[in-house]
PDB file of C-alpha atoms in Angstrom:
ATOM      1  CA  UNK A 291     102.015  68.927 115.621  1.00  0.00           C
ATOM      2  CA  UNK A 292     102.027  72.866 115.514  1.00  0.00           C
ATOM      3  CA  UNK A 293     102.249  75.286 112.677  1.00  0.00           C
ATOM      4  CA  UNK A 294     106.555  77.433 113.372  1.00  0.00           C
ATOM      5  CA  UNK A 295     108.046  80.241 111.337  1.00  0.00           C
ATOM      6  CA  UNK A 296     111.423  80.564 110.926  1.00  0.00           C
ATOM      7  CA  UNK A 297     113.694  82.692 108.737  1.00  0.00           C
ATOM      8  CA  UNK A 298     115.302  80.541 105.561  1.00  0.00           C
ATOM      9  CA  UNK A 299     117.505  78.090 105.804  1.00  0.00           C
ATOM     10  CA  UNK A 300     119.610  76.670 103.171  1.00  0.00           C
ATOM     11  CA  UNK A 301     117.688  73.597 103.483  1.00  0.00           C
ATOM     12  CA  UNK A 302     114.555  74.779 102.497  1.00  0.00           C
ATOM     13  CA  UNK A 303     115.458  75.335  99.314  1.00  0.00           C
ATOM     14  CA  UNK A 304     114.240  72.394  97.636  1.00  0.00           C
ATOM     15  CA  UNK A 305     111.179  72.257  98.888  1.00  0.00           C
ATOM     16  CA  UNK A 306     110.459  76.263  98.028  1.00  0.00           C
ATOM     17  CA  UNK A 307     111.459  75.389  95.017  1.00  0.00           C
ATOM     18  CA  UNK A 308     108.708  72.771  94.247  1.00  0.00           C
ATOM     19  CA  UNK A 309     105.995  74.967  95.647  1.00  0.00           C
ATOM     20  CA  UNK A 310     107.462  77.297  93.729  1.00  0.00           C
ATOM     21  CA  UNK A 311     106.394  74.711  90.481  1.00  0.00           C
ATOM     22  CA  UNK A 312     103.118  73.954  92.091  1.00  0.00           C
ATOM     23  CA  UNK A 313     102.270  77.384  92.621  1.00  0.00           C
ATOM     24  CA  UNK A 314     103.009  79.681  90.121  1.00  0.00           C
ATOM     25  CA  UNK A 315     103.524  79.768  85.845  1.00  0.00           C
ATOM     26  CA  UNK A 316     106.360  81.241  85.705  1.00  0.00           C
ATOM     27  CA  UNK A 317     108.712  79.184  88.811  1.00  0.00           C
ATOM     28  CA  UNK A 318     111.532  80.983  89.883  1.00  0.00           C
ATOM     29  CA  UNK A 319     114.564  79.190  89.097  1.00  0.00           C
ATOM     30  CA  UNK A 320     116.768  76.749  91.812  1.00  0.00           C
ATOM     31  CA  UNK A 321     119.504  78.677  90.850  1.00  0.00           C
ATOM     32  CA  UNK A 322     117.524  82.449  92.015  1.00  0.00           C
ATOM     33  CA  UNK A 323     116.214  80.335  94.901  1.00  0.00           C
ATOM     34  CA  UNK A 324     119.682  79.466  96.350  1.00  0.00           C
ATOM     35  CA  UNK A 325     120.707  83.069  95.801  1.00  0.00           C
ATOM     36  CA  UNK A 326     118.892  84.166  97.989  1.00  0.00           C
ATOM     37  CA  UNK A 327     120.270  82.730 101.529  1.00  0.00           C
ATOM     38  CA  UNK A 328     122.930  85.658 100.535  1.00  0.00           C
ATOM     39  CA  UNK A 329     120.280  88.224  99.184  1.00  0.00           C
ATOM     40  CA  UNK A 330     121.058  90.982 101.712  1.00  0.00           C
ATOM     41  CA  UNK A 331     117.852  92.383 101.145  1.00  0.00           C
ATOM     42  CA  UNK A 332     115.740  89.158 101.239  1.00  0.00           C
ATOM     43  CA  UNK A 333     113.733  88.686 104.357  1.00  0.00           C
ATOM     44  CA  UNK A 334     111.902  85.046 104.551  1.00  0.00           C
ATOM     45  CA  UNK A 335     109.244  83.473 106.232  1.00  0.00           C
ATOM     46  CA  UNK A 336     108.704  80.200 106.004  1.00  0.00           C
ATOM     47  CA  UNK A 337     106.107  78.017 107.290  1.00  0.00           C
ATOM     48  CA  UNK A 338     107.147  75.419 108.986  1.00  0.00           C
ATOM     49  CA  UNK A 339     105.596  71.556 110.394  1.00  0.00           C
ATOM     50  CA  UNK A 340     108.257  69.649 111.453  1.00  0.00           C
ATOM     51  CA  UNK A 341     110.550  69.116 109.091  1.00  0.00           C
ATOM     52  CA  UNK A 342     107.988  70.006 106.453  1.00  0.00           C
ATOM     53  CA  UNK A 343     107.687  73.337 104.944  1.00  0.00           C
ATOM     54  CA  UNK A 344     104.077  74.629 104.159  1.00  0.00           C
ATOM     55  CA  UNK A 345     104.506  77.787 102.532  1.00  0.00           C
ATOM     56  CA  UNK A 346     106.891  81.364 102.380  1.00  0.00           C
ATOM     57  CA  UNK A 347     106.675  84.458 101.862  1.00  0.00           C
ATOM     58  CA  UNK A 348     110.301  86.270 100.596  1.00  0.00           C
ATOM     59  CA  UNK A 349     110.474  89.778 100.725  1.00  0.00           C
ATOM     60  CA  UNK A 350     112.624  92.866 100.242  1.00  0.00           C
ATOM     61  CA  UNK A 351     113.968  95.210 102.628  1.00  0.00           C
ATOM     62  CA  UNK A 352     115.169  98.803 100.973  1.00  0.00           C
ATOM     63  CA  UNK A 353     115.090 102.116 103.127  1.00  0.00           C
ATOM     64  CA  UNK A 354     112.934 101.668 105.715  1.00  0.00           C
ATOM     65  CA  UNK A 355     110.063  99.505 102.979  1.00  0.00           C
ATOM     66  CA  UNK A 356     109.597  96.097 103.191  1.00  0.00           C
ATOM     67  CA  UNK A 357     108.093  94.854  99.509  1.00  0.00           C
ATOM     68  CA  UNK A 358     106.610  91.653  99.364  1.00  0.00           C
ATOM     69  CA  UNK A 359     108.464  89.705  96.053  1.00  0.00           C
ATOM     70  CA  UNK A 360     106.185  85.824  96.780  1.00  0.00           C
ATOM     71  CA  UNK A 361     104.217  84.746  98.523  1.00  0.00           C
ATOM     72  CA  UNK A 362     103.210  80.444  97.908  1.00  0.00           C
ATOM     73  CA  UNK A 363     101.747  77.532 100.493  1.00  0.00           C
ATOM     74  CA  UNK A 364     101.666  74.282  99.391  1.00  0.00           C
ATOM     75  CA  UNK A 365      98.480  73.323  97.455  1.00  0.00           C
ATOM     76  CA  UNK A 366      97.646  70.590  99.820  1.00  0.00           C
ATOM     77  CA  UNK A 367      97.858  73.508 102.623  1.00  0.00           C
ATOM     78  CA  UNK A 368      95.496  76.321 101.295  1.00  0.00           C
ATOM     79  CA  UNK A 369      93.107  77.883 102.862  1.00  0.00           C
ATOM     80  CA  UNK A 370      94.422  76.410 106.509  1.00  0.00           C
ATOM     81  CA  UNK A 371      95.420  80.016 107.590  1.00  0.00           C
ATOM     82  CA  UNK A 372      99.230  79.157 106.458  1.00  0.00           C
ATOM     83  CA  UNK A 373      99.887  82.706 104.590  1.00  0.00           C
ATOM     84  CA  UNK A 374      97.577  84.831 107.761  1.00  0.00           C
ATOM     85  CA  UNK A 375      99.858  83.033 109.822  1.00  0.00           C
ATOM     86  CA  UNK A 376     102.941  84.516 107.710  1.00  0.00           C
ATOM     87  CA  UNK A 377     101.660  87.757 106.763  1.00  0.00           C
ATOM     88  CA  UNK A 378     100.978  87.457 110.682  1.00  0.00           C
ATOM     89  CA  UNK A 379     105.074  86.924 111.209  1.00  0.00           C
ATOM     90  CA  UNK A 380     106.111  89.391 108.250  1.00  0.00           C
ATOM     91  CA  UNK A 381     104.163  92.424 109.959  1.00  0.00           C
ATOM     92  CA  UNK A 382     105.671  91.970 113.390  1.00  0.00           C
ATOM     93  CA  UNK A 383     108.897  91.871 112.157  1.00  0.00           C
ATOM     94  CA  UNK A 384     108.512  95.165 110.060  1.00  0.00           C
ATOM     95  CA  UNK A 385     107.161  96.687 113.054  1.00  0.00           C
ATOM     96  CA  UNK A 386     109.803  95.329 115.648  1.00  0.00           C
ATOM     97  CA  UNK A 387     112.321  96.769 112.935  1.00  0.00           C
ATOM     98  CA  UNK A 388     110.351 100.135 112.103  1.00  0.00           C
ATOM     99  CA  UNK A 389     109.583  99.934 108.849  1.00  0.00           C
ATOM    100  CA  UNK A 390     107.459 101.749 106.945  1.00  0.00           C
ATOM    101  CA  UNK A 391     105.196  99.432 105.164  1.00  0.00           C
ATOM    102  CA  UNK A 392     105.206  96.784 103.133  1.00  0.00           C
ATOM    103  CA  UNK A 393     103.511  96.735  99.866  1.00  0.00           C
ATOM    104  CA  UNK A 394     102.164  93.597  98.238  1.00  0.00           C
ATOM    105  CA  UNK A 395     101.568  93.860  94.077  1.00  0.00           C
ATOM    106  CA  UNK A 396      98.233  91.180  93.507  1.00  0.00           C
ATOM    107  CA  UNK A 397      96.333  91.067  90.202  1.00  0.00           C
ATOM    108  CA  UNK A 398      92.520  91.887  90.528  1.00  0.00           C
ATOM    109  CA  UNK A 399      91.541  88.771  89.599  1.00  0.00           C
ATOM    110  CA  UNK A 400      93.706  86.692  92.052  1.00  0.00           C
ATOM    111  CA  UNK A 401      90.948  86.629  95.188  1.00  0.00           C
ATOM    112  CA  UNK A 402      92.368  84.341  97.651  1.00  0.00           C
ATOM    113  CA  UNK A 403      95.836  87.043  97.738  1.00  0.00           C
ATOM    114  CA  UNK A 404      93.364  89.405  98.155  1.00  0.00           C
TER     115      UNK A 404
END
């Protein structure tokens, strides 16, 4: 089954929440993730295989700029190109929307993200 990139759907929230819990020391709350569904500045790119969410990129789009707020991939799918596929979708979106640039803050120690 192939990997597909889509936008965020309400039924994705439980799986994204689970990935948050597995990925971050201070994960977003379930409520915060649910609020992203109605945030007019939020854009999410979700990688899925069938009904299973493998990873996601959450962004904020403001004044012609895109800031990546969160990137996470399920531990069982890391180092398999999921994040690269999602970032390529994000870049294509930004180009199509005429956004000036995309920013992502990364700790210097996070070699996987870099």
